[in-house]
Coordinates of C-alpha atoms in Angstrom, one line a residue:
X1 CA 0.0 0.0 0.0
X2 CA 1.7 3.2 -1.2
X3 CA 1.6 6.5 1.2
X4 CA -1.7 8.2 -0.3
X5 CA -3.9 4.8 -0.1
X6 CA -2.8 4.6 3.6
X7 CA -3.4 8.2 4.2
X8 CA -6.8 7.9 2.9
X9 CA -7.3 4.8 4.8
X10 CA -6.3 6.1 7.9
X11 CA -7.1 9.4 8.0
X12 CA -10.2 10.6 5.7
X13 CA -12.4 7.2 5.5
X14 CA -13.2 7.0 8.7
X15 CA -14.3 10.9 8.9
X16 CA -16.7 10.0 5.9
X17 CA -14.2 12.2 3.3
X18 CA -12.8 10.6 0.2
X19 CA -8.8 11.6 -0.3
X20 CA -8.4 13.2 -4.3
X21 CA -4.6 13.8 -3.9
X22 CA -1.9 14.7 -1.2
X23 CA 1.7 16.0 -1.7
X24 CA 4.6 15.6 0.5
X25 CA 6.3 19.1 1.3
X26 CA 8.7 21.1 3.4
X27 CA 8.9 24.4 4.6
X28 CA 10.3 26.9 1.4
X29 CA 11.2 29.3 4.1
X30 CA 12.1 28.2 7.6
X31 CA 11.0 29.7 10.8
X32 CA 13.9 30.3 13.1
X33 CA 14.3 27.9 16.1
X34 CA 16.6 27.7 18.8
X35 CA 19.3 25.3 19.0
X36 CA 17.2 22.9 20.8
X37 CA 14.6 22.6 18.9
X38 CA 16.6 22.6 15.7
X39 CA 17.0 19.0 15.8
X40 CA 13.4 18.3 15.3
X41 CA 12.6 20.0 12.6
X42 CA 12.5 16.6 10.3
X43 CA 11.5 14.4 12.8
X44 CA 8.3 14.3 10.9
X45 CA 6.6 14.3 7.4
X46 CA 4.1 16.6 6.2
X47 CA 1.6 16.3 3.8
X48 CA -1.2 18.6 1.7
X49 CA -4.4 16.6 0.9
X50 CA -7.0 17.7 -1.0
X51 CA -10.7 15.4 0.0
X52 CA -14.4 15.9 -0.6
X53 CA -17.2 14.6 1.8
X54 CA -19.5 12.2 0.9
X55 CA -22.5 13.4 2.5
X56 CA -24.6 16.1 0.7
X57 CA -23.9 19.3 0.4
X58 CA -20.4 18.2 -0.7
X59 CA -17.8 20.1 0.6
X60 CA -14.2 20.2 -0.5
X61 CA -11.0 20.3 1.9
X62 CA -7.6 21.1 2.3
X63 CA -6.1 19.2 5.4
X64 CA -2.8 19.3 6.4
X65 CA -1.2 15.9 8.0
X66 CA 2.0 14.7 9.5
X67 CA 3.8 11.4 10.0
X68 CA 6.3 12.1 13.1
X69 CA 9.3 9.7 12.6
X70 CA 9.3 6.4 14.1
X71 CA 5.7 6.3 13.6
X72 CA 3.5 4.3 10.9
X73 CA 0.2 6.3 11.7
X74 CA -0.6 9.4 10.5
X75 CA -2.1 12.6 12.3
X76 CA -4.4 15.1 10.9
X77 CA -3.2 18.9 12.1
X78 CA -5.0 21.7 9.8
X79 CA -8.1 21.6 7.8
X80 CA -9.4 24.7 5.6
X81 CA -12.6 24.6 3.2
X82 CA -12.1 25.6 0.0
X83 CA -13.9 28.6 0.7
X84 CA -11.5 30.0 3.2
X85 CA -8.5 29.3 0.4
X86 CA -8.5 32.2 -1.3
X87 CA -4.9 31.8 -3.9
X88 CA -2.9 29.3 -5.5
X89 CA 0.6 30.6 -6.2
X90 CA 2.2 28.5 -8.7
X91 CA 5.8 30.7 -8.0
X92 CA 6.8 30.3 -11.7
X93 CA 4.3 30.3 -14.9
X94 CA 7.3 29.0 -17.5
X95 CA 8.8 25.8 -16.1
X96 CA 8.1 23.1 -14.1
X97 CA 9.2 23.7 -10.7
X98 CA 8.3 22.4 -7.1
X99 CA 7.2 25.8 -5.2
X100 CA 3.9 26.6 -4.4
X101 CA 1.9 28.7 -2.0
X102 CA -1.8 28.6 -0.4
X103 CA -3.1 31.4 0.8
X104 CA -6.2 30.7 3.4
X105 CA -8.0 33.6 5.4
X106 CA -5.6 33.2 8.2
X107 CA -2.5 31.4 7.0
X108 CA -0.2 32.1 4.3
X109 CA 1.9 28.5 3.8
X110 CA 5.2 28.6 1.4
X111 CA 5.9 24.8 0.3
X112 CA 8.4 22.9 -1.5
X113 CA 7.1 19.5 -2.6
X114 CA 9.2 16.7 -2.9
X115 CA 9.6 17.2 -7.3
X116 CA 7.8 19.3 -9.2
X117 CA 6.0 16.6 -10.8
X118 CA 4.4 16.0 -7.8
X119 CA 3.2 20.0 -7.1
X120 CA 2.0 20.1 -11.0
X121 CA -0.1 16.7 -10.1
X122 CA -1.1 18.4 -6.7
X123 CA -2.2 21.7 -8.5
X124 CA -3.8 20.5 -11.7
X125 CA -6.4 18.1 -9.8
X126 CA -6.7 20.7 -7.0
X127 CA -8.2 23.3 -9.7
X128 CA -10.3 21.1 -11.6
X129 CA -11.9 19.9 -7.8
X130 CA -12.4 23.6 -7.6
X131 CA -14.0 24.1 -10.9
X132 CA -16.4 20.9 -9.9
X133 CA -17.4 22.3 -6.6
X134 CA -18.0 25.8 -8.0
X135 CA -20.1 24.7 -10.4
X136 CA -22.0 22.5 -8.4
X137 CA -22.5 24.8 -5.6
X138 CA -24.1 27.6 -8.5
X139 CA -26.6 24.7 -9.5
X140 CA -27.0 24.1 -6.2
X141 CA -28.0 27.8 -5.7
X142 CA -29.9 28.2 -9.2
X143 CA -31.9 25.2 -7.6
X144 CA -33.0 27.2 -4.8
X145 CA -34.0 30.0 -6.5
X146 CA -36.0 28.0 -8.5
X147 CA -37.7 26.5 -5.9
X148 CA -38.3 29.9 -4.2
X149 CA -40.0 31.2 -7.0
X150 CA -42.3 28.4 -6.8
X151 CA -43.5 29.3 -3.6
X152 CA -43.4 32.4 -4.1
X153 CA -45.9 31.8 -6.8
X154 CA -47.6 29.6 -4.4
X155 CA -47.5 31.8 -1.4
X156 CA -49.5 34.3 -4.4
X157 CA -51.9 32.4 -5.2
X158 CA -52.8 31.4 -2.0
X159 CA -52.8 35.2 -0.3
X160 CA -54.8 36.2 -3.1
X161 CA -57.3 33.4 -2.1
X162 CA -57.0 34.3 1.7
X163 CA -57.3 37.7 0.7
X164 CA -60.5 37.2 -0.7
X165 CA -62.0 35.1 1.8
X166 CA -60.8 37.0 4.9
X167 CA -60.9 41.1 3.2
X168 CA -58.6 43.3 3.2
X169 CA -56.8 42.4 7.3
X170 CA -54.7 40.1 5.6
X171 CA -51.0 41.2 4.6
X172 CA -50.3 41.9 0.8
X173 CA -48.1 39.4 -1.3
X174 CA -46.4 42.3 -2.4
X175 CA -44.6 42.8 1.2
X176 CA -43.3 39.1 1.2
X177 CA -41.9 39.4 -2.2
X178 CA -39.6 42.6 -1.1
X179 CA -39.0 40.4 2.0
X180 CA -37.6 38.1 0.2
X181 CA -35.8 40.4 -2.6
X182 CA -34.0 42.2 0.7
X183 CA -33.1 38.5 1.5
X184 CA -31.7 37.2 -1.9
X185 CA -29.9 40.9 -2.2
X186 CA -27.7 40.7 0.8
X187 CA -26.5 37.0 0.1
X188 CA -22.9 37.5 -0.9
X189 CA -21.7 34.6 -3.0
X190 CA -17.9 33.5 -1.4
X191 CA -15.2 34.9 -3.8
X192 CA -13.7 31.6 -5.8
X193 CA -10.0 30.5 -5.5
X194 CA -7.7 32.7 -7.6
X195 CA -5.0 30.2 -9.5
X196 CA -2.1 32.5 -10.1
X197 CA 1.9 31.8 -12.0
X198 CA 0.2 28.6 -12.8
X199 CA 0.9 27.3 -16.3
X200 CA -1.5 26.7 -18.8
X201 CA -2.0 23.1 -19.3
X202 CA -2.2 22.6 -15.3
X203 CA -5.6 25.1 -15.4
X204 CA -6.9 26.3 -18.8
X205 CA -5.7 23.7 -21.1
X206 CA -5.2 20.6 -18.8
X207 CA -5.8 17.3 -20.1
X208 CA -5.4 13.6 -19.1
X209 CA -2.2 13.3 -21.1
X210 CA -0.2 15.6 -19.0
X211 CA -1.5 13.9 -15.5
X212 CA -0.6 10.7 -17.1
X213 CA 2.7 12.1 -18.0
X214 CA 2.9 13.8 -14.2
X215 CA 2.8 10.5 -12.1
X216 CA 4.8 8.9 -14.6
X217 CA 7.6 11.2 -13.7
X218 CA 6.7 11.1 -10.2
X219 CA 6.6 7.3 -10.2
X220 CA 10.0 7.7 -11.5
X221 CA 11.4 10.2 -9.3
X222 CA 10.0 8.0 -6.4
X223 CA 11.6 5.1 -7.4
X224 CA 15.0 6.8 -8.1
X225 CA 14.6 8.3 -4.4
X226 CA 14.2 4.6 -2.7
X227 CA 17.1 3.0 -4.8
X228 CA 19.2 5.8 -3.5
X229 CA 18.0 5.2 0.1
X230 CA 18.1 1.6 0.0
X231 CA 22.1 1.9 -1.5
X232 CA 23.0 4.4 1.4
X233 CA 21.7 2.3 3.5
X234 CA 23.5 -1.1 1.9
X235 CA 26.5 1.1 1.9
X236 CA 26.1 1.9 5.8
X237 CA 25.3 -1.6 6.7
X238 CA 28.8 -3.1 4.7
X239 CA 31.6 -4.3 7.3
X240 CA 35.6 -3.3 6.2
X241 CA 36.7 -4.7 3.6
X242 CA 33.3 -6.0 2.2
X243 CA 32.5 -4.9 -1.1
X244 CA 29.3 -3.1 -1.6
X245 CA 27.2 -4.7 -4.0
X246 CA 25.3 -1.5 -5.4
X247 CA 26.3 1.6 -6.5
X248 CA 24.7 4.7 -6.0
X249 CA 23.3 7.1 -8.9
X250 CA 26.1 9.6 -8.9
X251 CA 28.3 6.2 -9.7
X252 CA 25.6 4.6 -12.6
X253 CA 25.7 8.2 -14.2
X254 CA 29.9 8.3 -13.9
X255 CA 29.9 5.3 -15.8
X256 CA 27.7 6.1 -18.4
X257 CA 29.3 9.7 -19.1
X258 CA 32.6 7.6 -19.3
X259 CA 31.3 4.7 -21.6
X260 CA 29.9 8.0 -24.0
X261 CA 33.4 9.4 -23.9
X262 CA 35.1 6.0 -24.5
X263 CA 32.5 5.7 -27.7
X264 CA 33.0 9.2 -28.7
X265 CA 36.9 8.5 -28.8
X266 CA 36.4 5.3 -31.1
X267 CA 34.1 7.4 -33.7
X268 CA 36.5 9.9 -33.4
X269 CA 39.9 8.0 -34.2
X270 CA 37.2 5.5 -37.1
X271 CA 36.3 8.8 -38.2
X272 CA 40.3 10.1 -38.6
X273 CA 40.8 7.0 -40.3
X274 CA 38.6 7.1 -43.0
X275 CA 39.4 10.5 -43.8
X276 CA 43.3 9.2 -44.3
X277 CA 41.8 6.7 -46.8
X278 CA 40.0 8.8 -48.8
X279 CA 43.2 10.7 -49.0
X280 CA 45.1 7.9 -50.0
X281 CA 42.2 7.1 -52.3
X282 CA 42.2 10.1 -54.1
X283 CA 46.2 10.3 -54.4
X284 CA 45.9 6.7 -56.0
X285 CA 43.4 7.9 -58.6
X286 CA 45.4 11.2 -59.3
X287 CA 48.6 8.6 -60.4
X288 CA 46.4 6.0 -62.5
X289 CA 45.1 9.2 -64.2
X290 CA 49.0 10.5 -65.4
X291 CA 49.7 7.3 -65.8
X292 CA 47.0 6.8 -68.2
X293 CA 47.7 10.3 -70.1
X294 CA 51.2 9.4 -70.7
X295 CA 50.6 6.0 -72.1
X296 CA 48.4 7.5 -74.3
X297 CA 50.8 9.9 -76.1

């Protein structure tokens, strides 16, 4: 079971919330600690998850949860709707990179997730959950008006019949009707979530491709993360004088930069020596041709 199914698991089934995504991150800018508590600072992991509710209405969340180190259980700290997140800073517009902010009403957080592949799989679903729940939540609202002028109709109708049975005592539709036009005109709609230095094709032009193409890079990156781990520790593990069986990354790519240069070197020097044939070529044809012009006279 990978890190987001346990999350989800652990964390967000039991609270009746389905999990959409969740990013690992760090702090972009650190708060200043004393020396004390500067060797805690990565005793834990934290993570940004995005979840919806499955009860009606639906309501979309941003939780913030932690994994302290030496622990397999996760711990839920934060949790904002999407209401109260009012930007999404995407740092740079031009080029994949792992910064991102969230602004809320009363927190500003500056993260770093773990690759950016991960932040542009973090933001693209993130915006499309927040298209879904915006347009969902103006249906919902179109609904309601539509059933309030219903009844207002109703409520109409039926003064108008009251009004006629009891005279003129009774109140007049007309003062329900502003009642409820004061109502529906002091209802202020919550302001939306502003996306900002987010590229295109994570908001406008998204598509299926470019997740697919997201968590295949962050599969990747993942996987190149625990090799390295699992070497370090291999490495840590060996006794003097017992040869490591794995190398590490930085050795793999050595190799390969060296077997490039060694290949390089051999097309190089085949290279040289078909240019000396060709010489030799062409002084072997200049020769048969004056030796063919003399003969000739």
């Amino acid at each position: 079971m990978n890190i987001q199914s346990a999350i989800n698991k652990e964390v967000f089934i039991p609270r009746d919330e389905r999990m959409l995504v969740a990013v690992e991150v760090w702090r972009r800018k650190r708060k200043r600690l004393s020396l004390l508590l500067s060797g805690a600072k990565a005793d834990y992991a934290t993570f940004i998850c995005v979840s919806v509710t499955r009860t009606r209405p639906h309501q979309l969340l941003i939780t913030k949860v932690k994994r302290f180190s030496g622990s397999s259980s996760f711990t839920r700290r934060s949790q904002w709707t999407v209401e109260q997140l009012r930007q999404v800073n995407g740092i740079n517009p031009k080029k994949d990179s792992p910064e991102f902010d969230l602004v809320f009403d009363n927190a500003v957080d500056q993260w770093v997730a773990s690759s950016s592949a991960e932040k542009c799989i973090f933001v693209q679903i993130l915006y499309h959950a927040c298209q879904t729940y915006w347009v969902g939540k103006a249906g919902d609202l179109g609904k309601t008006g539509k059933v309030g002028k219903m009844g207002r109709q109703g409520s109409v109708s039926q003064g108008t019949r009251d009004e006629i049975r009891a005279g003129p005592s009774e109140p007049s539709p007309s003062s329900t009707s502003r009642t409820l036009q004061a109502r529906r005109k002091s209802y202020i709609p919550p302001k939306q979530t502003e996306f900002i230095n987010c590229q295109s094709k994570l908001t406008r032009d998204a598509c299926t491709m470019n997740l697919v193409i997201y968590r295949c890079k962050a599969f990747l990156n993942h996987m190149k993360n625990k090799m390295v781990a699992n070497q370090i520790r291999s490495a840590g593990r060996g006794q003097p004088g017992q040869r490591v069986k794995f190398s590490t990354v930085g050795n793999v790519v050595q190799r390969v930069n060296v077997a490039l240069g060694e290949r390089g070197e051999r097309l190089t020097r085949a290279e040289d020596k078909t240019v000396e044939l060709m010489q030799k070529a062409q002084q072997f044809a200049d020769t048969a041709h004056k030796l063919s012009l003399k003969y000739s006279k």
